[in-house]
Coordinates of C-alpha atoms in Angstrom, one line a residue:
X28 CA 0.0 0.0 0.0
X29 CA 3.1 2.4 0.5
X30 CA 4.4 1.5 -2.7
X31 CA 0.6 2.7 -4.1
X32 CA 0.6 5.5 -1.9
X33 CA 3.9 7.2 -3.5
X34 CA 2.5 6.7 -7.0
X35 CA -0.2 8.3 -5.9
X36 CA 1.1 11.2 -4.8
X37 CA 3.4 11.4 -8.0
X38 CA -0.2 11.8 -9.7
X39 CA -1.5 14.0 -7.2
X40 CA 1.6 16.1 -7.4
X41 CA 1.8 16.8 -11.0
X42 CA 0.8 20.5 -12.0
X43 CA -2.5 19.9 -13.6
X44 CA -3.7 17.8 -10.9
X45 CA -2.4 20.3 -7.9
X46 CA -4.6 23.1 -9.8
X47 CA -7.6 21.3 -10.3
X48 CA -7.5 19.9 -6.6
X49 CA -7.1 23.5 -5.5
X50 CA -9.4 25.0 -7.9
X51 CA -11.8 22.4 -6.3
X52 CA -11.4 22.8 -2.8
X53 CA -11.3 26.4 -3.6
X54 CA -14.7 26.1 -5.2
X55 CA -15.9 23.3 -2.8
X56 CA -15.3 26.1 0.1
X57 CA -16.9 29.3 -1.7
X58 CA -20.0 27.3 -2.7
X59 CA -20.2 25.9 0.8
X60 CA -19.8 29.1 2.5
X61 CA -22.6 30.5 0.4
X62 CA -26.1 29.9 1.6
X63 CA -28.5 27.9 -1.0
X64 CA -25.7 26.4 -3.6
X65 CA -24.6 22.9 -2.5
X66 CA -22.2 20.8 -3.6
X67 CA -25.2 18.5 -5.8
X68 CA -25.8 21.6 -7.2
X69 CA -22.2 23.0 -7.8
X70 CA -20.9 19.6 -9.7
X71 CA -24.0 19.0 -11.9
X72 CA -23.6 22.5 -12.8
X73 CA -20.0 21.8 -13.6
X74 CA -20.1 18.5 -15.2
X75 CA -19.8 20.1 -18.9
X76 CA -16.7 21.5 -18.0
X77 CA -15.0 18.6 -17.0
X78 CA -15.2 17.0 -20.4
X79 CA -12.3 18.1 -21.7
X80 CA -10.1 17.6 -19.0
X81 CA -8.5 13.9 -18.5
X82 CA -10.3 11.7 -16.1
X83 CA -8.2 11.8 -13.4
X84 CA -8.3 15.6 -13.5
X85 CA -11.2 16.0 -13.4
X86 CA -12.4 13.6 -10.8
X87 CA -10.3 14.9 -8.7
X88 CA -11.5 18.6 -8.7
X89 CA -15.4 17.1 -8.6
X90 CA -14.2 15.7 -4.9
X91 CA -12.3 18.6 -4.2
X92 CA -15.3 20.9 -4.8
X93 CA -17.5 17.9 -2.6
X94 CA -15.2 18.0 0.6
X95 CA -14.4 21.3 0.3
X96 CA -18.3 22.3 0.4
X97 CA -18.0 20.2 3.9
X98 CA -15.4 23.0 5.0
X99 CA -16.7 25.8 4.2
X100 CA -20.8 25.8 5.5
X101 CA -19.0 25.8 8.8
X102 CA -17.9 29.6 8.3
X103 CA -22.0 30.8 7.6
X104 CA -22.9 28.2 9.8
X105 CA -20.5 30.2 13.0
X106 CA -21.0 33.9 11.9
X107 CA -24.3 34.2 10.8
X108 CA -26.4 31.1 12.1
X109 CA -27.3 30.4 8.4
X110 CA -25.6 27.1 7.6
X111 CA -24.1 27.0 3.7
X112 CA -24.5 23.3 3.4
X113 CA -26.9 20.6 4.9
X114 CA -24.3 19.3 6.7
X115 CA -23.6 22.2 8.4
X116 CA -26.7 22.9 10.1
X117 CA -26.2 21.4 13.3
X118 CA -23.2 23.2 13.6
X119 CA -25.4 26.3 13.9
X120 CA -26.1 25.2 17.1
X121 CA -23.1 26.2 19.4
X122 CA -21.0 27.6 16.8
X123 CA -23.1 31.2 16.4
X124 CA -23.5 30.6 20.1
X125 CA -19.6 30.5 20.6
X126 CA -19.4 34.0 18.0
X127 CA -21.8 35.2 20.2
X128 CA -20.1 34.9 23.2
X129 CA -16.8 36.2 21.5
X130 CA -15.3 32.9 20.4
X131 CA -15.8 33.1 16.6
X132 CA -12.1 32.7 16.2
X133 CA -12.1 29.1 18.6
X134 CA -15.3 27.9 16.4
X135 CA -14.0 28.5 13.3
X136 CA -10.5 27.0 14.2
X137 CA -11.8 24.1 15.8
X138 CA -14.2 23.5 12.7
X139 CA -11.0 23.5 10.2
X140 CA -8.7 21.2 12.5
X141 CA -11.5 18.7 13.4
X142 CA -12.4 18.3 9.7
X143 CA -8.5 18.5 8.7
X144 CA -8.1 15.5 11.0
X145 CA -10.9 13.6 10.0
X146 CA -10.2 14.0 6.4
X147 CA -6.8 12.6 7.0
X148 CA -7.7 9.8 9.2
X149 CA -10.8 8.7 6.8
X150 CA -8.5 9.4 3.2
X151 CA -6.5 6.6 5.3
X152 CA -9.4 4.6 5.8
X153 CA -10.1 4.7 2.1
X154 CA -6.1 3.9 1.0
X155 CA -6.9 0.6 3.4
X156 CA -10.5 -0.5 2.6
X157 CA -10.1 0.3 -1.1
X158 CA -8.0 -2.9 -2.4
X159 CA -9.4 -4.9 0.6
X160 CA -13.1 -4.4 0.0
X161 CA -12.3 -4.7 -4.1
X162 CA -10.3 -8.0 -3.9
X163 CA -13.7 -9.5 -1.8
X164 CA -15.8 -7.8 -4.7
X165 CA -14.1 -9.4 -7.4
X166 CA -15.7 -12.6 -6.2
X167 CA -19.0 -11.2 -6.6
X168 CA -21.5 -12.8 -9.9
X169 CA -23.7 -10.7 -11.5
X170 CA -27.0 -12.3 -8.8
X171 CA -24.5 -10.5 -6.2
X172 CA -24.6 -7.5 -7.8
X173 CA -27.9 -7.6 -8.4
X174 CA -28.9 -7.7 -4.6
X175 CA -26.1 -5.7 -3.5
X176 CA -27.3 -2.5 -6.0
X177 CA -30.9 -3.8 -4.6
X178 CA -29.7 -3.5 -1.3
X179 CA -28.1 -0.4 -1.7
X180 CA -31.3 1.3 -3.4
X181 CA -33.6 0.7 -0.5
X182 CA -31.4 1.9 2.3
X183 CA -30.6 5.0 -0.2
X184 CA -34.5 5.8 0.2
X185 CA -35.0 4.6 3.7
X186 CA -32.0 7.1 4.9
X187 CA -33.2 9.6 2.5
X188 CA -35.1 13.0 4.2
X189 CA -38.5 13.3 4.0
X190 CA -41.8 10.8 3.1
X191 CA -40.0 7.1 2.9
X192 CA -42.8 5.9 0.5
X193 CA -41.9 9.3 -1.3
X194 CA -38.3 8.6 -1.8
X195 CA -39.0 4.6 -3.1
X196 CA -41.2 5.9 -5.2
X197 CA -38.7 8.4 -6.6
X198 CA -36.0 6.0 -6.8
X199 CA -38.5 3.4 -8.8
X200 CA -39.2 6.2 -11.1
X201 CA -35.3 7.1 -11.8
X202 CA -35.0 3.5 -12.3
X203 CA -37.5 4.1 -14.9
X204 CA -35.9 7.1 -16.3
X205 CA -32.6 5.2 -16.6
X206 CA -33.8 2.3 -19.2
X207 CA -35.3 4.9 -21.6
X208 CA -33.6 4.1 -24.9
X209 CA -32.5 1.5 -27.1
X210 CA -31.9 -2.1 -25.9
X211 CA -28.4 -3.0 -25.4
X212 CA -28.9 -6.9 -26.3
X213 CA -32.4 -6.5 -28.6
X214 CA -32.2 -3.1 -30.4
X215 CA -35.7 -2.0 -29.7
X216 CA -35.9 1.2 -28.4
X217 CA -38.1 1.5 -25.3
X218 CA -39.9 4.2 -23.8
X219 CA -38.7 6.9 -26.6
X220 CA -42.6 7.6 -27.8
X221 CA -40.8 7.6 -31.1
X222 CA -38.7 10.6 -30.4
X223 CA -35.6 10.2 -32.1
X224 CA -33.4 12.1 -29.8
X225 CA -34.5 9.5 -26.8
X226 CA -33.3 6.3 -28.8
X227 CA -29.6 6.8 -26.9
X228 CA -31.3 7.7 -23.6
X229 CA -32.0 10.6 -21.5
X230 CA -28.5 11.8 -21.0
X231 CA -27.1 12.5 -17.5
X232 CA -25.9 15.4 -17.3
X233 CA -29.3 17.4 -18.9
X234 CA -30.6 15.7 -15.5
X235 CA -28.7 16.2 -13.3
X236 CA -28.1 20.0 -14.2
X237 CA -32.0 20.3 -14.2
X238 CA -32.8 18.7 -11.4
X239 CA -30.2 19.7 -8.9
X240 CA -28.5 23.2 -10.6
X241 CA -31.3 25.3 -12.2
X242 CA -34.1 23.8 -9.7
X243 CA -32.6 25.1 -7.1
X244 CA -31.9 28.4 -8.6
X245 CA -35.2 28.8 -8.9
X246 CA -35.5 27.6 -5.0
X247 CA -33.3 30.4 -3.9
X248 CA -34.8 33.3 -5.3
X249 CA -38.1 32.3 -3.9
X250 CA -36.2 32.9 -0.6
X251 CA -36.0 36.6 1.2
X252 CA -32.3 37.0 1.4
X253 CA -31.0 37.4 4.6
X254 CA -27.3 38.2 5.2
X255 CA -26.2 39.5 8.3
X256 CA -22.9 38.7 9.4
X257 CA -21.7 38.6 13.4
X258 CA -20.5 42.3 13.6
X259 CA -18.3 41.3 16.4
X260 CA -14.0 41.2 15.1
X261 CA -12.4 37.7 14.7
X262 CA -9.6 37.3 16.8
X263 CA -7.2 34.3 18.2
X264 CA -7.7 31.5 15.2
X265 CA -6.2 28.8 17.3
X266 CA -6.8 26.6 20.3
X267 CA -5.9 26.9 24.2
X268 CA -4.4 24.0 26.0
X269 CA -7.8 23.4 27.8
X270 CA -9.7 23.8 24.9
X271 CA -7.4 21.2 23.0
X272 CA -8.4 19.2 25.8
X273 CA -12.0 19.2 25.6
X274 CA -12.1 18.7 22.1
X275 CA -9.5 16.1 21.7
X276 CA -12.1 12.9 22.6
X277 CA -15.1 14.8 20.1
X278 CA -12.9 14.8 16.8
X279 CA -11.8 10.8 17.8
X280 CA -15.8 10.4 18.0
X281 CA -16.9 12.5 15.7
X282 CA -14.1 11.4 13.3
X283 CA -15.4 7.6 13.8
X284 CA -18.6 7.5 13.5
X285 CA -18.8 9.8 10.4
X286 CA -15.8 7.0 8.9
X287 CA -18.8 4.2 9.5
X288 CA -21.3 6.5 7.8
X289 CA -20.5 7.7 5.2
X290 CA -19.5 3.9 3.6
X291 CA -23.4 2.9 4.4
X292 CA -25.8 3.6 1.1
X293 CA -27.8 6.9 2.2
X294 CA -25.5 8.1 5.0
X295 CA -23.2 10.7 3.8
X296 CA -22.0 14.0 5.7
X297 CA -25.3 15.1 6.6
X298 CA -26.7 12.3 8.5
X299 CA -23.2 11.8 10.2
X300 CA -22.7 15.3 11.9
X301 CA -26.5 14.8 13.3
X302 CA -25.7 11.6 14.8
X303 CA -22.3 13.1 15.8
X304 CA -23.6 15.9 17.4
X305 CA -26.5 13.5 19.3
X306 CA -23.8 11.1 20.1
X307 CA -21.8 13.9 21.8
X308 CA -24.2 15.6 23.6
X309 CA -25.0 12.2 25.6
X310 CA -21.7 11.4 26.3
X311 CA -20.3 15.0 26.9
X312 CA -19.0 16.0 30.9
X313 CA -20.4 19.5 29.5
X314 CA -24.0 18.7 28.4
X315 CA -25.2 21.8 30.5
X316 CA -23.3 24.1 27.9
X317 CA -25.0 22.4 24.5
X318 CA -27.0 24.6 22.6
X319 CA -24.9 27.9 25.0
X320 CA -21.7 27.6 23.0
X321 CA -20.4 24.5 23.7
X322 CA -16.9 23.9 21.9
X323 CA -17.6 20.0 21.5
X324 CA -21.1 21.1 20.1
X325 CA -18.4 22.2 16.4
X326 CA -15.6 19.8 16.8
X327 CA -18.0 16.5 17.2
X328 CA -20.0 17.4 13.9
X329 CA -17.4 19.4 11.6
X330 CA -15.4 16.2 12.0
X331 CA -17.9 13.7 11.3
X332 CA -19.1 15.2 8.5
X333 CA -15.8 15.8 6.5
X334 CA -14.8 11.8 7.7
X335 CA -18.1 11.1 5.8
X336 CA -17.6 12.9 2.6
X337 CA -13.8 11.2 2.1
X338 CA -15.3 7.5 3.3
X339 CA -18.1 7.9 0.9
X340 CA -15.9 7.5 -1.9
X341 CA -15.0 3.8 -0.8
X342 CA -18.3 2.0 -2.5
X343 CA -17.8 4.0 -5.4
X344 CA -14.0 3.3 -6.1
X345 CA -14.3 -0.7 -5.4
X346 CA -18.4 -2.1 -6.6
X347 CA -19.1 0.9 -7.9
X348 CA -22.5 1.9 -6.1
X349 CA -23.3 5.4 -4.9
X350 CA -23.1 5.9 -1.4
X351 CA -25.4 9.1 -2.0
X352 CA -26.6 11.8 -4.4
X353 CA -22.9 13.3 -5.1
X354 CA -21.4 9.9 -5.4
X355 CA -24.0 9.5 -8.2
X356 CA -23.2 12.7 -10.1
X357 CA -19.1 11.1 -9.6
X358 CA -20.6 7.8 -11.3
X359 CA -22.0 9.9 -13.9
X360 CA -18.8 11.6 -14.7
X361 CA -16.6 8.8 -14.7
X362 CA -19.0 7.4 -17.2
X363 CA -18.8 10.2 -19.3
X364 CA -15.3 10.0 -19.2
X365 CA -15.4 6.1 -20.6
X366 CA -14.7 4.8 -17.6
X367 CA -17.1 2.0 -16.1
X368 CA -16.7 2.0 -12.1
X369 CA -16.3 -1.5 -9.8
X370 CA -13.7 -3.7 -8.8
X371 CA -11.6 -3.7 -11.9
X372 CA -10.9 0.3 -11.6
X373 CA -8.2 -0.6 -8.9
X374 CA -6.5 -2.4 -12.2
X375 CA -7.5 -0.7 -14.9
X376 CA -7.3 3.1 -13.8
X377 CA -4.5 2.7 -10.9
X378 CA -3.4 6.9 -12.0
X379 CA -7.2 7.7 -10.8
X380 CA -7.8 5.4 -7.4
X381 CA -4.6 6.2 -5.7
X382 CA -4.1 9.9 -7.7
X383 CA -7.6 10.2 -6.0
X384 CA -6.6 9.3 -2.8
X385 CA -3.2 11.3 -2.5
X386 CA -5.5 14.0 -3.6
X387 CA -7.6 13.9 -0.7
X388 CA -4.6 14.3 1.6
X389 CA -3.0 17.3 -0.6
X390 CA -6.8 18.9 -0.5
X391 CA -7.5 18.3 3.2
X392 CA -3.9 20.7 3.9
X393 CA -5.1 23.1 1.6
X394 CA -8.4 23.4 2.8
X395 CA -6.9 24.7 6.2
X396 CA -5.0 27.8 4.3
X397 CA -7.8 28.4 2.3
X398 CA -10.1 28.8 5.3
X399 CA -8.5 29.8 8.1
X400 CA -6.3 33.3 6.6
X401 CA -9.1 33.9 4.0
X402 CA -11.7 34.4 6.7
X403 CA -12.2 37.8 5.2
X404 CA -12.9 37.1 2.1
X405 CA -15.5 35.0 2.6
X406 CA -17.1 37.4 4.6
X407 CA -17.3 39.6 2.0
X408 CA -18.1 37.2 -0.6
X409 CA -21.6 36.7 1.3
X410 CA -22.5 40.5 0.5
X411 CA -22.1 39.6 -2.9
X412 CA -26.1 39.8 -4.2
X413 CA -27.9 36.6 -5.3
X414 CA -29.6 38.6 -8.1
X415 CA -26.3 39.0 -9.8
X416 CA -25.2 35.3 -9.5
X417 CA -28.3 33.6 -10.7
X418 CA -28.5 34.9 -15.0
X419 CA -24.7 33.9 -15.1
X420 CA -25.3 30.2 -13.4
X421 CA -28.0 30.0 -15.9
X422 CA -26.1 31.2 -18.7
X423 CA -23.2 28.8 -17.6
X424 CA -25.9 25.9 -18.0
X425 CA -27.0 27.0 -21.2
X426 CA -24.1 27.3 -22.9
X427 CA -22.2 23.3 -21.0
X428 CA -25.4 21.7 -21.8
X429 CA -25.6 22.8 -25.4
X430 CA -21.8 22.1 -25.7
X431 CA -22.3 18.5 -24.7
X432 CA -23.9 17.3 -28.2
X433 CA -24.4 20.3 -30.0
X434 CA -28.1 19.7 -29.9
X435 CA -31.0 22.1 -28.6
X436 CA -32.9 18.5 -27.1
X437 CA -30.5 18.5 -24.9
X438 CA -31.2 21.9 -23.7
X439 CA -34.7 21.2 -23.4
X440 CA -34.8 18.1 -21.5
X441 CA -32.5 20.6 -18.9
X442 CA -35.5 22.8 -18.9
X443 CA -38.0 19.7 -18.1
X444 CA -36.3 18.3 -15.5
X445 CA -35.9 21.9 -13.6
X446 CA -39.6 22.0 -13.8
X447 CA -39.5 18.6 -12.4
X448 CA -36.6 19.1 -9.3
X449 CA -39.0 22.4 -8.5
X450 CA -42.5 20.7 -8.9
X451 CA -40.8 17.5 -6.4
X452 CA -39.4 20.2 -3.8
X453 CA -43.1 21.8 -3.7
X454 CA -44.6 18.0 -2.8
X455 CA -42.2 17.2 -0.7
X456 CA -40.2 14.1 -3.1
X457 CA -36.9 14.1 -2.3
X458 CA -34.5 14.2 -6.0
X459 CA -31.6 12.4 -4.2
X460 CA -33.2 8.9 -4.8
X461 CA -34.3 9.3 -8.0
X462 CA -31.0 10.3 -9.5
X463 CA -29.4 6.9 -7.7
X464 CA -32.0 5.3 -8.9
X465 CA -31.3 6.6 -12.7
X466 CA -27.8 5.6 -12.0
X467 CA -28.0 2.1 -10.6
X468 CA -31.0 0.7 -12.9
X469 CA -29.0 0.5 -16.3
X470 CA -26.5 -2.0 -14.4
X471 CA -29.3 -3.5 -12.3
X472 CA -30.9 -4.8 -15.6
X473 CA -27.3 -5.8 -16.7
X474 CA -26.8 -8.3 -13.9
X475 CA -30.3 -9.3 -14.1
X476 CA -30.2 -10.6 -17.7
X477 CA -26.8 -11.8 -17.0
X478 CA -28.2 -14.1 -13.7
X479 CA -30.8 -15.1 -15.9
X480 CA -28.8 -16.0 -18.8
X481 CA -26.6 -18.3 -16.6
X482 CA -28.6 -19.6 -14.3
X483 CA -31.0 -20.5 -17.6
X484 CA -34.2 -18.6 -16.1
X485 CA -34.2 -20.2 -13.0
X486 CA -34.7 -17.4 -10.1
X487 CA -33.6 -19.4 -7.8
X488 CA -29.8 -18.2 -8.4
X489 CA -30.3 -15.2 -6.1
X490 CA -31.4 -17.4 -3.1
X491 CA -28.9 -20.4 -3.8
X492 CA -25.5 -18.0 -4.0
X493 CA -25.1 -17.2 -0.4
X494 CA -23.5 -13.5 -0.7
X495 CA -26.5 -12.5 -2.7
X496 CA -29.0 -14.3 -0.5
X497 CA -27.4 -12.6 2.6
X498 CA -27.9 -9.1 0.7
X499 CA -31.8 -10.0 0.2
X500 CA -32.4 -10.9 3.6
X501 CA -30.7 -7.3 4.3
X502 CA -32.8 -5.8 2.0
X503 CA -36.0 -7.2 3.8
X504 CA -34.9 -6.1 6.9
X505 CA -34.3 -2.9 5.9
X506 CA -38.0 -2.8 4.1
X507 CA -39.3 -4.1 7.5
X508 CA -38.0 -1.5 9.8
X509 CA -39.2 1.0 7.8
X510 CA -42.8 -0.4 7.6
X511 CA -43.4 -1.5 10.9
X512 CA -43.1 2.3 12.9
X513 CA -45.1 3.3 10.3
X514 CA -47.6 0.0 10.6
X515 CA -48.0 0.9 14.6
X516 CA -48.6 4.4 14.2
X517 CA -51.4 3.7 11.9
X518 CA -53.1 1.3 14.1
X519 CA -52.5 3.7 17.3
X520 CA -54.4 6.8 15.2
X521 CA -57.0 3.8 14.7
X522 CA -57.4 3.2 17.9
X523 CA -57.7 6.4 19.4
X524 CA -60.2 7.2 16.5
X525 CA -62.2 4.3 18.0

């Protein structure tokens, strides 16, 4: 693994890589510290402009731009209790508390080290689970994958926010979306309703830029803006003995549990600084100061969120299965670039896994001088108006969609699928599992047919291999304990009706 790890980091360390990872982490902490853009948003947006730029490149200023994001929603999230990224709202928590109380400097250091640290333990994490986890997947047959995707589907929509049934639904229908085209072993086209420009598919970047980019555009200026930032000066951007002290045990936590989340199909940096946080708070000698500026309140969650957004990368870079909605959009790009992600990546594109990897490590040190002595700038970049950003994002989309195939279509079924992301966010359907869903059903029906094919139609094959029967049972579990709170609740209402 040292042997990997130094070619890596000859990757990593070549000039066009070093830009592009600091161009993303760059852009990863400008769009996180500004409210309303995420990083779903902020890589579909930029998926056209990765084209031309070699694989390796550009994947690794896509995660640059997704950790980063993880960096900087803390800074919104301490000065003006407005978090920049979903992940960041807990942090609101104590960290505006702390700025309150005079401690913006300690919050925002403490944000930057804990997520420095648990970048670098988790990036390790990866450059150990990585060939370990793809040597095991390289015994998997296509009824594995089958039930592992399956798997990975359902605990996508039962993690995902909002209505469960909602998000199943959603992911069913982006499994839907995905098989629109021609028939890879037939030749009939299905689901085109004879429009020409459908016989190769619904292509994934018009969606994704639609769905996640312009949608929420449209999102944000529904929204009154509301940008006041803590008036009181930052001072003293490092730690005290005693407060190295008390947040010492909170990274360690923080940084292990987000580690375990962010693997797990649905988790991601969100769901890990929440449970973090939660986690903290119970175990904390200080549980009286939670929610009054409580130091452990920002180290627990800043931690366990940036540990989740480097681990997440570990399903994608050995079977190849989106840990969440970003992890998707990186799918989508690697596919794009020609390249077809699983076990055999490790082989076949070793310049991107471990270029990837020494990446993280190079990104994670560069995060901490991009935040920490640029704390001005940001600041200023928030009184920057949202009417004067929005024409050129759309312009931007315009213009990379278009450039894609030269075709208007493509610029149209953009437009649709805006209209869609904004009509879902109205009714409360969550996008995430849809676009996992558009991802993963393509290779579902792949290993379907294949399992069919060998096992000569008999069904059976998925219960008789034990790796992919063990993956059912999972799945039914999973489907289980998400019916049976809401099986109880409906016979309590009944009851009480009674």
């Amino acid at each position: 693994m040292l042997e990997n790890l130094i070619y890596g980091f000859g990757v990593a360390a070549t000039f066009q890589n070093l830009s592009a990872c600091f161009i993303g982490a760059l852009l990863g902490t400008a769009i996180g510290v500004l409210p309303g853009i995420g990083p779903l948003a902020t890589i579909s947006l930029l998926l056209p402009l990765t084209f031309g730029m070699p694989s390796t490149t550009a994947i690794i200023m896509l995660a640059g731009i997704y950790y980063g994001a993880q960096y900087g929603g803390s800074t919104t999230s301490i000065l003006m209790n407005l978090p920049g990224e979903v992940s960041s709202v807990i942090t609101t928590l104590d960290g505006y508390q702390m700025a309150k109380n005079g401690q913006a400097g300690p919050a925002l250091a403490v944000a930057a080290i804990g997520s420095f640290i648990a970048g670098c333990v988790a990036t390790l994490v990866v450059a150990i689970a990585g060939p370990l986890l793809t040597a095991v997947a390289l015994s998997f047959g296509p009824a594995d994958y089958f039930s592992l995707m399956l798997l990975g589907l359902i605990v996508a929509s039962v993690l995902s926010e909002g209505n469960v049934v909602k998000s199943i639904a959603m992911m069913i229908a982006g499994v839907g979306i995905g098989l629109v085209g021609t028939d890879v072993q037939t030749g009939q086209q299905r689901f085109t309703f004879d429009i020409p420009e459908l016989s190769d598919g619904i292509g994934f970047a018009p969606m994704a830029m639609g769905m996640f980019g312009i949608a929420e555009v449209i999102r944000n200026l529904e929204m009154p803006e509301v940008r006041e930032a803590l008036k009181t000066r930052i001072s003293r951007l490092w730690l005290t003995g005693e407060e190295w002290r008390r947040v010492a045990a909170p990274i360690a936590r923080g940084t292990t549990l987000g580690t375990l989340v962010g693997i797990l199909p649905g988790g991601g940096a969100a769901l890990s600084s929440m449970g973090a946080y939660t986690l903290e708070r119970r175990v904390s000698r200080n549980k009286h100061l939670f929610g009054k500026g409580a130091i452990e309140g920002v180290a627990a969650p800043e931690s366990a969120n940036n540990a989740a957004a480097q681990t997440s990368f570990i399903p994608l870079l050995t079977l190849g299965i989106p840990a969440n909605a970003v992890m998707a959009l990186m799918i989508g790009a690697l596919i794009i670039q020609g390249i077809q992600p699983g076990p055999r990546m490790i082989e076949a594109q070793p310049d991107l896994f471990w270029g990837l990897i020494a990446s993280m490590w190079l990104g994670n040190l560069m995060l901490v001088v991009i935040n920490l002595p640029l704390i001005g700038m940001w600041v200023r970049l928030l009184k920057v108006p949202y009417d004067l950003m929005y024409p050129a994002i759309l312009v931007f989309c315009a213009i990379g969609v278009y450039s894609l195939n030269n075709n208007n279509f493509d610029v149209f079924v953009t437009v649709v699928f805006a209209f869609l992301g904004y009509l879902f966010s109205k009714i409360g359907c969550p996008p995430a599992p849809m676009l996992i869903g558009f991802v993963l059903g393509p290779m579902m029906e792949e290993h379907l047919r294949r399992a069919m094919l060998l096992s000569r139609g008999d069904p059976m094959v998925f219960l008789e291999r034990p790796i992919s029967a063990t993956l059912l049972v999972l799945a039914v579990i999973a489907v289980a304990a998400m019916a049976i709170p809401s099986l109880r609740k409906g016979k309590e209402e009944a009851l009480h009706q009674a």
